[in-house]
Amino acid sequence: MSRIFRAVILGPPGSGKGTISERIAQSFGLQHLSSGDFLRENIAAKTEAGVLAKTYIEKGLLVPDHVMTRLVLPRLEEITRHSWLLDGFPRTLAQAHALDIACDLDLVISLNVPFETLKERLSHRWIHPASGRVYNKGFNPPRVKGVDDITGEPLIQHEDDKPMALVARLRHYKDVAKPVIDLYKSKGILHTFSDTETDRIWPYISTLFSTKIPMHQADTHYAP
Ligand code: G5P
């Protein structure tokens, strides 16, 4: 059996982590694990962690490290046979140290997108809550405004994409991300991609992954 490949994608809110993670998962067969999705599942199920997390997310704040590590690390431990890509964790140095103890990473991608681009994107993001499908005015709009393409159900805006929470989380991101980025740089596993458009970043990321792991299956290869 081939060895598990473990990757992390870092980037500010709205930098395209979710979008790029889906493309990587589709093209290279990695399992996409999103800390934001874990949180939203727990919020929907009204677990103790979910109820606590909601109060932070609504204010655009990070959920405390001890809550996040207890939520994310057991999910990683359950995956013993499948390569994965972790999106949204670690956010802080404490989370990075906890992840370091749990496993060895093969690759870390960092997305570098200008602040104004992030603000513009997130204020136009709409979600289908049941499936997690993401739409964006201009980039990937729904066929009918305000309605999910597949189910016809209404789209919503995340609490943390609303203006007050949005500015707070963009400001905070920079401060806490720097030591995490520096840590992975010092380990020699960090690759940074800078641009205002996901479609321009994607070919470089795809090339990088294809040098590390074989293309999953020709018919699942993502082509924008
Ligand atoms: P999440 O869910 O991890 P964020 O804030 O890190 O949320 P987010 O907002 O989901 O990340 P993203 O995944 O980086 O953004 O980006 P995306 O969703 O793919 O793209 C954003 C939008 O832009 C979409 O509408 C997409 O279609 C569009 N888009 C993409 N590319 C382009 C492009 O090239 N052009 C255009 N025009 N549009 C584009 O975390 C949520 C909250 O949970 C907590 C925090 O409170 C966080 O705020 N949390 C944690 N707290 C502590 N520690 C952790 N580890 C935590 N993880 C989550």
Coordinates of N, CA and C and ligand atoms in Angstrom, one line a residue:
M1 N 0.8 -1.2 0.0 CA 0.0 0.0 0.0 C 0.9 1.3 0.0
S2 N 0.5 2.3 -0.8 CA 1.3 3.5 -0.9 C 1.1 4.3 0.4
R3 N 2.1 5.1 0.7 CA 2.1 5.9 1.9 C 1.1 7.0 1.7
I4 N 0.5 7.4 2.9 CA -0.5 8.5 2.9 C 0.2 9.9 2.6
F5 N -0.4 10.7 1.8 CA 0.2 12.0 1.5 C -0.6 13.0 2.3
R6 N 0.1 13.9 3.1 CA -0.7 14.8 3.9 C -0.3 16.3 3.6
A7 N -1.3 17.1 3.2 CA -1.0 18.5 2.8 C -2.0 19.4 3.6
V8 N -1.5 20.7 3.7 CA -2.3 21.7 4.3 C -2.4 22.9 3.4
I9 N -3.5 23.6 3.4 CA -3.6 24.8 2.6 C -3.9 26.0 3.5
L10 N -3.1 27.0 3.5 CA -3.2 28.2 4.3 C -3.6 29.4 3.5
G11 N -4.3 30.3 4.1 CA -4.6 31.5 3.3 C -5.7 32.3 4.1
P12 N -5.8 33.6 3.9 CA -6.8 34.4 4.6 C -8.2 34.0 4.1
P13 N -9.2 34.4 4.9 CA -10.6 34.2 4.5 C -10.8 34.7 3.1
G14 N -11.4 33.9 2.2 CA -11.8 34.3 0.9 C -10.6 34.2 -0.1
S15 N -9.5 33.6 0.3 CA -8.3 33.5 -0.6 C -8.5 32.4 -1.6
G16 N -9.6 31.6 -1.4 CA -9.8 30.5 -2.4 C -9.4 29.1 -1.9
K17 N -9.2 29.0 -0.6 CA -8.7 27.7 0.0 C -9.8 26.6 -0.4
G18 N -11.0 26.9 -0.1 CA -12.1 25.9 -0.4 C -12.2 25.6 -1.9
T19 N -12.1 26.6 -2.7 CA -12.2 26.4 -4.2 C -11.1 25.5 -4.7
I20 N -9.9 25.9 -4.3 CA -8.7 25.2 -4.7 C -8.6 23.8 -4.1
S21 N -9.0 23.7 -2.9 CA -9.0 22.3 -2.2 C -9.9 21.4 -3.0
E22 N -11.1 21.9 -3.4 CA -12.0 21.0 -4.2 C -11.4 20.6 -5.5
R23 N -10.6 21.5 -6.1 CA -9.9 21.1 -7.4 C -8.8 20.1 -7.2
I24 N -8.1 20.3 -6.1 CA -7.0 19.3 -5.7 C -7.7 17.9 -5.4
A25 N -8.8 18.0 -4.7 CA -9.4 16.7 -4.3 C -9.9 16.0 -5.6
Q26 N -10.4 16.7 -6.5 CA -11.0 16.2 -7.7 C -9.9 15.6 -8.6
S27 N -8.8 16.4 -8.7 CA -7.7 16.0 -9.7 C -6.8 15.0 -9.1
F28 N -6.5 15.0 -7.8 CA -5.5 14.1 -7.3 C -6.0 13.1 -6.2
G29 N -7.3 13.1 -6.0 CA -7.9 12.1 -5.2 C -7.7 12.3 -3.7
L30 N -7.2 13.5 -3.3 CA -7.0 13.7 -1.8 C -8.4 13.9 -1.2
Q31 N -8.5 13.5 0.1 CA -9.7 13.8 0.8 C -9.6 15.3 1.3
H32 N -10.7 16.1 1.1 CA -10.7 17.5 1.5 C -11.3 17.6 2.9
L33 N -10.5 18.0 3.8 CA -11.0 18.2 5.2 C -11.0 19.7 5.5
S34 N -12.1 20.2 5.9 CA -12.2 21.7 6.1 C -12.6 22.0 7.6
S35 N -11.7 22.7 8.3 CA -12.1 23.0 9.7 C -13.4 23.8 9.8
G36 N -13.6 24.7 8.8 CA -14.8 25.5 8.7 C -16.1 24.6 8.6
D37 N -15.9 23.5 7.8 CA -17.1 22.6 7.6 C -17.3 21.8 8.9
F38 N -16.2 21.4 9.6 CA -16.3 20.7 10.8 C -17.1 21.5 11.8
L39 N -16.7 22.8 11.9 CA -17.4 23.7 12.8 C -18.9 23.9 12.4
R40 N -19.2 24.1 11.1 CA -20.6 24.3 10.7 C -21.4 23.0 11.0
E41 N -20.8 21.8 10.8 CA -21.5 20.6 11.2 C -21.9 20.6 12.7
N42 N -20.9 21.0 13.5 CA -21.1 21.0 15.0 C -22.1 22.1 15.4
I43 N -22.1 23.2 14.7 CA -23.1 24.3 15.0 C -24.5 23.8 14.6
A44 N -24.6 23.1 13.4 CA -25.9 22.6 13.0 C -26.4 21.6 14.0
A45 N -25.5 20.7 14.5 CA -25.9 19.6 15.4 C -26.0 20.1 16.9
K46 N -25.7 21.4 17.1 CA -25.8 22.0 18.4 C -25.0 21.3 19.4
T47 N -23.8 20.8 19.1 CA -22.9 20.1 20.0 C -22.4 21.2 21.0
E48 N -21.7 20.8 22.1 CA -21.2 21.7 23.0 C -20.1 22.6 22.3
A49 N -19.3 22.0 21.5 CA -18.2 22.7 20.8 C -18.9 23.7 19.8
G50 N -19.9 23.2 19.1 CA -20.6 24.0 18.1 C -21.3 25.2 18.7
V51 N -21.9 25.1 19.8 CA -22.6 26.2 20.5 C -21.6 27.3 20.9
L52 N -20.4 26.8 21.4 CA -19.4 27.7 21.8 C -18.8 28.4 20.6
A53 N -18.5 27.6 19.5 CA -17.8 28.1 18.3 C -18.6 29.2 17.7
K54 N -20.0 29.0 17.7 CA -20.8 30.0 17.0 C -20.7 31.4 17.6
T55 N -20.4 31.5 18.9 CA -20.3 32.8 19.5 C -19.1 33.6 19.0
Y56 N -18.0 32.8 18.7 CA -16.8 33.4 18.1 C -16.9 33.7 16.7
I57 N -17.5 32.8 15.9 CA -17.6 33.0 14.4 C -18.4 34.2 14.1
E58 N -19.5 34.3 14.8 CA -20.4 35.5 14.5 C -19.7 36.8 14.7
K59 N -18.7 36.8 15.6 CA -18.0 38.1 15.8 C -16.8 38.2 14.9
G60 N -16.5 37.2 14.0 CA -15.4 37.2 13.2 C -14.1 36.8 13.9
L61 N -14.2 36.2 15.0 CA -13.1 35.8 15.8 C -12.7 34.3 15.6
L62 N -11.4 34.0 15.9 CA -11.0 32.6 15.8 C -11.6 31.8 17.0
V63 N -12.0 30.6 16.7 CA -12.4 29.7 17.8 C -11.2 29.3 18.6
P64 N -11.3 29.2 20.0 CA -10.1 28.9 20.8 C -9.4 27.6 20.3
D65 N -8.1 27.6 20.5 CA -7.2 26.5 20.1 C -7.6 25.2 20.6
H66 N -8.0 25.2 21.9 CA -8.3 23.8 22.5 C -9.6 23.2 21.9
V67 N -10.5 24.1 21.5 CA -11.7 23.6 20.9 C -11.4 23.0 19.5
M68 N -10.6 23.8 18.8 CA -10.2 23.4 17.4 C -9.4 22.1 17.4
T69 N -8.4 22.0 18.2 CA -7.6 20.8 18.2 C -8.4 19.6 18.6
R70 N -9.3 19.7 19.5 CA -10.2 18.6 19.9 C -11.1 18.2 18.8
L71 N -11.5 19.2 18.0 CA -12.4 18.9 16.9 C -11.7 18.3 15.7
V72 N -10.5 18.8 15.3 CA -9.8 18.4 14.1 C -8.9 17.2 14.2
L73 N -8.1 17.1 15.3 CA -7.1 16.1 15.3 C -7.7 14.7 15.3
P74 N -8.8 14.4 16.1 CA -9.4 13.1 16.1 C -9.9 12.7 14.7
R75 N -10.4 13.7 13.9 CA -10.8 13.4 12.5 C -9.7 12.9 11.6
L76 N -8.5 13.5 11.9 CA -7.3 13.1 11.1 C -6.9 11.7 11.5
E77 N -6.9 11.4 12.8 CA -6.5 10.1 13.2 C -7.4 9.0 12.7
E78 N -8.6 9.3 12.4 CA -9.5 8.3 11.8 C -9.1 7.9 10.4
I79 N -8.4 8.8 9.7 CA -8.0 8.5 8.3 C -6.7 7.8 8.3
T80 N -6.7 6.5 8.0 CA -5.5 5.7 8.1 C -5.0 5.3 6.7
R81 N -5.9 5.4 5.7 CA -5.6 4.8 4.4 C -5.6 5.8 3.2
H82 N -6.2 7.0 3.5 CA -6.4 7.9 2.4 C -5.6 9.2 2.5
S83 N -5.0 9.7 1.4 CA -4.3 10.9 1.5 C -5.2 12.1 1.7
W84 N -4.8 13.1 2.4 CA -5.7 14.2 2.7 C -5.1 15.6 2.5
L85 N -6.0 16.6 2.4 CA -5.7 18.0 2.3 C -6.5 18.7 3.4
L86 N -5.8 19.3 4.3 CA -6.5 20.0 5.4 C -6.6 21.5 5.1
D87 N -7.8 22.0 5.1 CA -8.1 23.4 4.7 C -8.6 24.2 6.0
G88 N -7.9 25.2 6.4 CA -8.4 26.1 7.5 C -7.8 25.7 8.8
F89 N -6.9 24.7 8.9 CA -6.2 24.3 10.1 C -4.8 23.9 9.7
P90 N -3.8 24.4 10.4 CA -3.8 25.3 11.6 C -3.9 26.7 11.2
R91 N -4.5 27.5 12.1 CA -4.6 28.9 12.0 C -3.6 29.7 12.9
T92 N -3.2 29.0 14.0 CA -2.4 29.7 15.0 C -1.1 28.8 15.2
L93 N -0.1 29.4 15.8 CA 1.1 28.6 16.1 C 0.8 27.4 17.0
A94 N -0.1 27.6 18.0 CA -0.4 26.5 18.9 C -1.1 25.4 18.2
Q95 N -1.9 25.7 17.2 CA -2.5 24.6 16.4 C -1.5 23.9 15.5
A96 N -0.6 24.7 15.0 CA 0.5 24.1 14.2 C 1.4 23.1 15.0
H97 N 1.7 23.5 16.2 CA 2.5 22.6 17.1 C 1.7 21.4 17.4
A98 N 0.4 21.5 17.7 CA -0.4 20.3 18.0 C -0.5 19.4 16.7
L99 N -0.6 19.9 15.6 CA -0.6 19.1 14.3 C 0.7 18.4 14.1
D100 N 1.8 19.2 14.4 CA 3.1 18.6 14.3 C 3.3 17.4 15.1
I101 N 2.7 17.4 16.3 CA 2.9 16.2 17.2 C 2.0 15.1 16.6
A102 N 0.9 15.4 16.0 CA 0.0 14.3 15.5 C 0.5 13.6 14.3
C103 N 1.2 14.4 13.4 CA 1.6 13.8 12.1 C 2.7 14.6 11.4
D104 N 3.3 14.0 10.4 CA 4.3 14.7 9.6 C 3.6 15.2 8.3
L105 N 3.7 16.4 8.0 CA 3.2 17.0 6.7 C 4.1 16.8 5.6
D106 N 3.6 16.6 4.4 CA 4.4 16.5 3.2 C 4.5 17.9 2.4
L107 N 3.5 18.6 2.5 CA 3.4 19.8 1.7 C 2.5 20.9 2.4
V108 N 2.9 22.1 2.3 CA 2.0 23.2 2.8 C 1.9 24.3 1.7
I109 N 0.7 24.6 1.3 CA 0.4 25.7 0.3 C -0.1 26.9 1.0
S110 N 0.5 28.1 0.7 CA 0.0 29.3 1.2 C -0.5 30.2 0.1
L111 N -1.7 30.7 0.2 CA -2.3 31.6 -0.8 C -2.2 33.0 -0.3
N112 N -1.7 33.8 -1.2 CA -1.4 35.2 -0.9 C -2.2 36.1 -1.9
V113 N -3.3 36.7 -1.3 CA -4.3 37.4 -2.2 C -4.5 38.8 -1.5
P114 N -4.5 39.9 -2.3 CA -4.6 41.2 -1.7 C -5.9 41.4 -0.9
F115 N -5.8 42.3 0.1 CA -6.9 42.5 1.1 C -8.2 43.0 0.4
E116 N -8.0 44.0 -0.6 CA -9.2 44.5 -1.3 C -9.9 43.4 -2.1
T117 N -9.2 42.5 -2.7 CA -9.8 41.4 -3.5 C -10.6 40.5 -2.5
L118 N -10.0 40.3 -1.3 CA -10.7 39.4 -0.4 C -12.0 40.0 0.1
K119 N -12.0 41.3 0.4 CA -13.2 42.0 0.9 C -14.3 41.9 -0.2
E120 N -13.9 42.2 -1.4 CA -14.8 42.2 -2.6 C -15.5 40.8 -2.7
R121 N -14.6 39.7 -2.7 CA -15.1 38.4 -2.9 C -16.1 37.9 -1.8
L122 N -15.7 38.2 -0.6 CA -16.5 37.6 0.5 C -17.8 38.3 0.7
S123 N -17.9 39.6 0.3 CA -19.2 40.2 0.5 C -20.1 39.8 -0.6
H124 N -19.6 39.1 -1.6 CA -20.5 38.5 -2.7 C -20.7 37.0 -2.6
R125 N -20.3 36.4 -1.5 CA -20.3 35.0 -1.4 C -21.7 34.5 -0.9
W126 N -22.3 33.5 -1.5 CA -23.6 33.0 -1.1 C -23.4 31.4 -1.0
I127 N -24.1 30.8 -0.1 CA -23.9 29.4 0.2 C -25.2 28.7 0.2
H128 N -25.2 27.4 -0.3 CA -26.3 26.5 -0.2 C -26.1 25.7 1.1
P129 N -26.7 26.0 2.2 CA -26.3 25.4 3.5 C -26.3 23.9 3.5
A130 N -27.3 23.3 2.9 CA -27.4 21.8 3.0 C -26.3 21.1 2.3
S131 N -25.8 21.6 1.2 CA -24.7 20.9 0.5 C -23.3 21.5 0.6
G132 N -23.3 22.8 1.1 CA -22.0 23.5 1.1 C -21.6 24.1 -0.2
R133 N -22.5 24.0 -1.2 CA -22.1 24.6 -2.5 C -22.0 26.2 -2.4
V134 N -20.9 26.7 -3.0 CA -20.5 28.1 -2.8 C -20.7 28.8 -4.1
Y135 N -21.3 30.0 -4.1 CA -21.5 30.8 -5.3 C -20.9 32.2 -5.1
N136 N -20.6 32.8 -6.2 CA -20.0 34.2 -6.1 C -20.4 35.0 -7.3
K137 N -21.0 36.2 -7.0 CA -21.4 37.1 -8.1 C -20.2 37.3 -9.0
G138 N -20.3 37.0 -10.3 CA -19.2 37.2 -11.2 C -18.4 35.9 -11.4
F139 N -17.8 35.4 -10.4 CA -16.9 34.2 -10.5 C -17.6 32.9 -10.8
N140 N -18.6 32.6 -10.0 CA -19.5 31.4 -10.3 C -20.9 31.7 -9.8
P141 N -21.6 32.5 -10.5 CA -23.0 32.9 -10.0 C -23.9 31.7 -10.1
P142 N -25.0 31.7 -9.3 CA -26.0 30.7 -9.5 C -26.8 31.0 -10.8
R143 N -27.4 30.0 -11.4 CA -28.2 30.3 -12.6 C -29.3 31.3 -12.4
V144 N -30.0 31.1 -11.2 CA -31.0 32.0 -10.8 C -30.6 32.7 -9.5
K145 N -30.6 34.0 -9.5 CA -30.2 34.8 -8.4 C -30.8 34.3 -7.0
G146 N -29.9 34.0 -6.0 CA -30.4 33.7 -4.7 C -30.9 32.3 -4.5
V147 N -30.7 31.4 -5.6 CA -31.2 30.1 -5.5 C -30.2 29.0 -5.9
D148 N -30.1 27.9 -5.2 CA -29.2 26.8 -5.5 C -29.5 26.2 -6.9
D149 N -28.4 26.0 -7.7 CA -28.6 25.4 -9.1 C -29.3 24.0 -9.0
I150 N -28.9 23.2 -8.1 CA -29.3 21.8 -8.1 C -30.7 21.6 -7.4
T151 N -30.9 22.2 -6.3 CA -32.1 21.9 -5.5 C -33.2 23.0 -5.6
G152 N -32.8 24.2 -6.1 CA -33.7 25.3 -6.2 C -34.0 25.9 -4.8
E153 N -33.2 25.5 -3.8 CA -33.5 26.0 -2.4 C -32.7 27.4 -2.3
P154 N -33.2 28.2 -1.3 CA -32.6 29.5 -1.2 C -31.1 29.5 -0.7
L155 N -30.3 30.5 -1.1 CA -28.9 30.6 -0.7 C -28.9 31.6 0.5
I156 N -27.9 31.4 1.3 CA -27.7 32.3 2.5 C -26.3 32.8 2.5
Q157 N -26.1 33.9 3.3 CA -24.8 34.4 3.6 C -24.3 33.9 4.9
H158 N -23.0 33.5 5.0 CA -22.4 33.1 6.3 C -22.5 34.3 7.3
E159 N -22.7 34.1 8.5 CA -22.7 35.2 9.5 C -21.4 35.9 9.4
D160 N -20.3 35.1 9.2 CA -18.9 35.8 9.3 C -18.5 36.4 7.9
D161 N -19.4 36.4 6.9 CA -19.2 37.1 5.7 C -19.9 38.5 5.7
K162 N -20.7 38.7 6.8 CA -21.4 40.0 6.9 C -20.4 41.1 7.3
P163 N -20.6 42.3 6.8 CA -19.5 43.3 6.8 C -18.7 43.4 8.1
M164 N -19.3 43.5 9.3 CA -18.6 43.8 10.6 C -17.6 42.6 10.8
A165 N -18.2 41.4 10.8 CA -17.3 40.2 11.1 C -16.2 40.1 10.0
L166 N -16.5 40.4 8.8 CA -15.6 40.2 7.7 C -14.3 41.0 7.9
V167 N -14.4 42.3 8.2 CA -13.3 43.2 8.4 C -12.4 42.7 9.6
A168 N -13.1 42.3 10.7 CA -12.4 41.9 11.9 C -11.6 40.6 11.6
R169 N -12.2 39.7 10.8 CA -11.4 38.4 10.6 C -10.2 38.6 9.6
L170 N -10.4 39.5 8.7 CA -9.3 39.8 7.7 C -8.1 40.4 8.5
R171 N -8.4 41.4 9.4 CA -7.3 42.1 10.1 C -6.6 41.1 11.0
H172 N -7.4 40.2 11.7 CA -6.8 39.3 12.7 C -5.9 38.2 12.0
Y173 N -6.3 37.9 10.8 CA -5.7 36.8 10.1 C -4.2 37.0 10.0
K174 N -3.8 38.2 9.5 CA -2.4 38.5 9.2 C -1.5 38.3 10.4
D175 N -2.0 38.8 11.6 CA -1.1 38.7 12.8 C -0.9 37.2 13.2
V176 N -1.9 36.4 13.2 CA -1.7 35.1 13.7 C -1.1 34.1 12.7
A177 N -1.3 34.5 11.4 CA -0.8 33.5 10.3 C 0.8 33.6 10.2
K178 N 1.4 34.8 10.5 CA 2.8 34.9 10.2 C 3.7 33.9 10.8
P179 N 3.5 33.6 12.1 CA 4.4 32.6 12.7 C 4.1 31.2 12.2
V180 N 2.9 30.9 11.8 CA 2.6 29.6 11.2 C 3.3 29.5 9.8
I181 N 3.3 30.5 9.0 CA 3.9 30.5 7.7 C 5.4 30.4 7.9
D182 N 6.0 31.1 8.9 CA 7.4 31.1 9.2 C 7.8 29.7 9.6
L183 N 7.0 29.0 10.4 CA 7.3 27.7 10.8 C 7.5 26.7 9.7
Y184 N 6.5 26.7 8.7 CA 6.5 25.8 7.6 C 7.6 26.2 6.6
K185 N 8.0 27.5 6.5 CA 9.1 27.9 5.7 C 10.4 27.3 6.3
S186 N 10.5 27.3 7.6 CA 11.7 26.8 8.2 C 11.8 25.3 8.0
K187 N 10.7 24.6 7.8 CA 10.8 23.2 7.6 C 11.0 22.8 6.2
G188 N 10.9 23.8 5.3 CA 11.2 23.6 3.9 C 10.1 22.9 3.1
I189 N 8.8 23.0 3.6 CA 7.7 22.4 3.0 C 6.7 23.4 2.5
L190 N 7.0 24.7 2.6 CA 6.0 25.8 2.2 C 6.2 26.2 0.8
H191 N 5.0 26.3 0.1 CA 5.0 26.8 -1.3 C 3.9 28.0 -1.3
T192 N 4.3 29.2 -1.7 CA 3.4 30.3 -1.7 C 3.0 30.7 -3.1
F193 N 1.7 31.0 -3.3 CA 1.2 31.4 -4.6 C 0.5 32.7 -4.4
S194 N 0.9 33.7 -5.2 CA 0.3 35.0 -5.1 C -0.4 35.4 -6.4
D195 N -1.6 35.9 -6.3 CA -2.4 36.4 -7.5 C -3.7 36.9 -7.0
T196 N -4.5 37.6 -7.8 CA -5.8 38.0 -7.5 C -6.9 37.1 -8.0
E197 N -6.4 36.1 -8.9 CA -7.4 35.2 -9.5 C -7.1 33.7 -9.2
T198 N -8.0 33.0 -8.7 CA -7.8 31.5 -8.5 C -7.5 30.8 -9.8
D199 N -8.1 31.2 -10.9 CA -7.8 30.4 -12.1 C -6.4 30.7 -12.6
R200 N -5.7 31.7 -12.2 CA -4.3 31.9 -12.6 C -3.4 31.2 -11.6
I201 N -3.8 31.0 -10.4 CA -3.0 30.3 -9.4 C -3.0 28.8 -9.6
W202 N -4.2 28.3 -10.0 CA -4.5 26.9 -10.1 C -3.4 26.1 -10.9
P203 N -3.1 26.6 -12.2 CA -2.1 25.8 -13.0 C -0.8 25.5 -12.2
Y204 N -0.3 26.5 -11.4 CA 0.9 26.3 -10.7 C 0.8 25.3 -9.6
I205 N -0.4 25.3 -8.9 CA -0.6 24.4 -7.8 C -0.8 23.0 -8.4
S206 N -1.5 22.9 -9.5 CA -1.7 21.6 -10.2 C -0.3 21.0 -10.6
T207 N 0.5 21.8 -11.1 CA 1.9 21.3 -11.5 C 2.6 20.8 -10.3
L208 N 2.6 21.6 -9.2 CA 3.3 21.2 -8.0 C 2.8 19.8 -7.5
F209 N 1.4 19.7 -7.4 CA 0.9 18.4 -6.9 C 1.2 17.3 -7.9
S210 N 1.3 17.5 -9.2 CA 1.6 16.4 -10.1 C 3.0 16.0 -10.0
T211 N 3.9 16.8 -9.4 CA 5.3 16.4 -9.2 C 5.4 15.5 -7.9
K212 N 4.3 15.7 -7.1 CA 4.4 15.0 -5.7 C 3.6 13.7 -5.7
I213 N 2.4 13.8 -6.4 CA 1.5 12.6 -6.4 C 0.9 12.4 -7.8
P214 N 0.7 11.1 -8.2 CA 0.2 10.9 -9.6 C -1.3 11.5 -9.7
M215 N -1.6 11.9 -10.9 CA -3.0 12.4 -11.2 C -3.9 11.2 -10.8
H216 N -5.0 11.6 -10.1 CA -6.0 10.6 -9.6 C -6.5 9.7 -10.7
Q217 N -7.3 10.3 -11.6 CA -7.9 9.5 -12.7 C -8.1 10.6 -13.8
A218 N -7.8 10.2 -15.0 CA -8.0 11.1 -16.1 C -9.4 11.8 -16.2
D219 N -10.4 11.0 -15.9 CA -11.8 11.5 -16.1 C -12.2 12.4 -14.9
T220 N -11.4 12.5 -13.8 CA -11.8 13.4 -12.8 C -10.9 14.6 -12.8
H221 N -10.0 14.7 -13.8 CA -9.1 15.9 -13.8 C -9.9 17.2 -13.9
Y222 N -9.6 18.1 -13.1 CA -10.3 19.4 -13.1 C -9.8 20.3 -14.2
A223 N -10.6 20.8 -15.1 CA -10.2 21.7 -16.1 C -11.1 22.9 -16.1
P224 N -10.6 24.1 -15.7 CA -11.5 25.3 -15.6 C -12.0 25.7 -17.0
Ligands
G5P1 P1 -13.6 28.8 7.2 O1 -14.9 28.2 6.7 O2 -12.3 28.0 7.2 P2 -12.2 31.0 6.0 O3 -12.6 32.3 6.6 O4 -10.9 30.6 6.3 O5 -13.5 30.1 6.4 P3 -13.3 31.0 3.6 O6 -14.1 32.3 4.0 O7 -14.2 29.8 3.5 O8 -12.2 30.8 4.6 P4 -11.7 30.3 1.4 O9 -12.0 28.9 1.6 O10 -10.3 30.8 1.5 O11 -12.6 31.3 2.3 O12 -12.2 30.8 0.0 P5 -13.3 30.2 -1.0 O13 -14.5 29.9 -0.1 O14 -12.8 29.2 -1.9 O15 -13.6 31.5 -1.9 C1 -14.2 32.6 -1.3 C2 -15.2 33.2 -2.3 O16 -14.5 33.7 -3.4 C3 -16.2 32.1 -2.9 O17 -17.4 32.8 -3.1 C4 -15.5 31.7 -4.2 O18 -16.5 31.3 -5.2 C5 -14.9 33.1 -4.6 N1 -13.7 33.0 -5.4 C6 -12.7 32.1 -5.4 N2 -11.8 32.3 -6.3 C7 -12.2 33.5 -6.9 C8 -11.6 34.3 -8.0 O19 -10.5 34.0 -8.5 N3 -12.3 35.4 -8.3 C9 -13.5 35.7 -7.8 N4 -14.1 36.8 -8.2 N5 -14.1 35.0 -6.8 C10 -13.4 33.9 -6.4 O20 -13.8 29.3 8.7 C11 -14.9 30.0 9.1 C12 -14.7 30.5 10.5 O21 -14.5 29.4 11.4 C13 -13.5 29.6 12.4 C14 -13.1 31.1 12.2 O22 -13.9 31.9 13.0 C15 -13.4 31.4 10.7 O23 -13.6 32.7 10.5 N6 -12.4 28.7 12.2 C16 -11.3 28.6 13.0 N7 -11.0 29.2 14.2 C17 -9.9 28.9 14.8 N8 -9.0 28.0 14.3 C18 -9.3 27.3 13.1 N9 -8.4 26.4 12.6 C19 -10.5 27.6 12.4 N10 -11.0 27.2 11.3 C20 -12.2 27.9 11.1

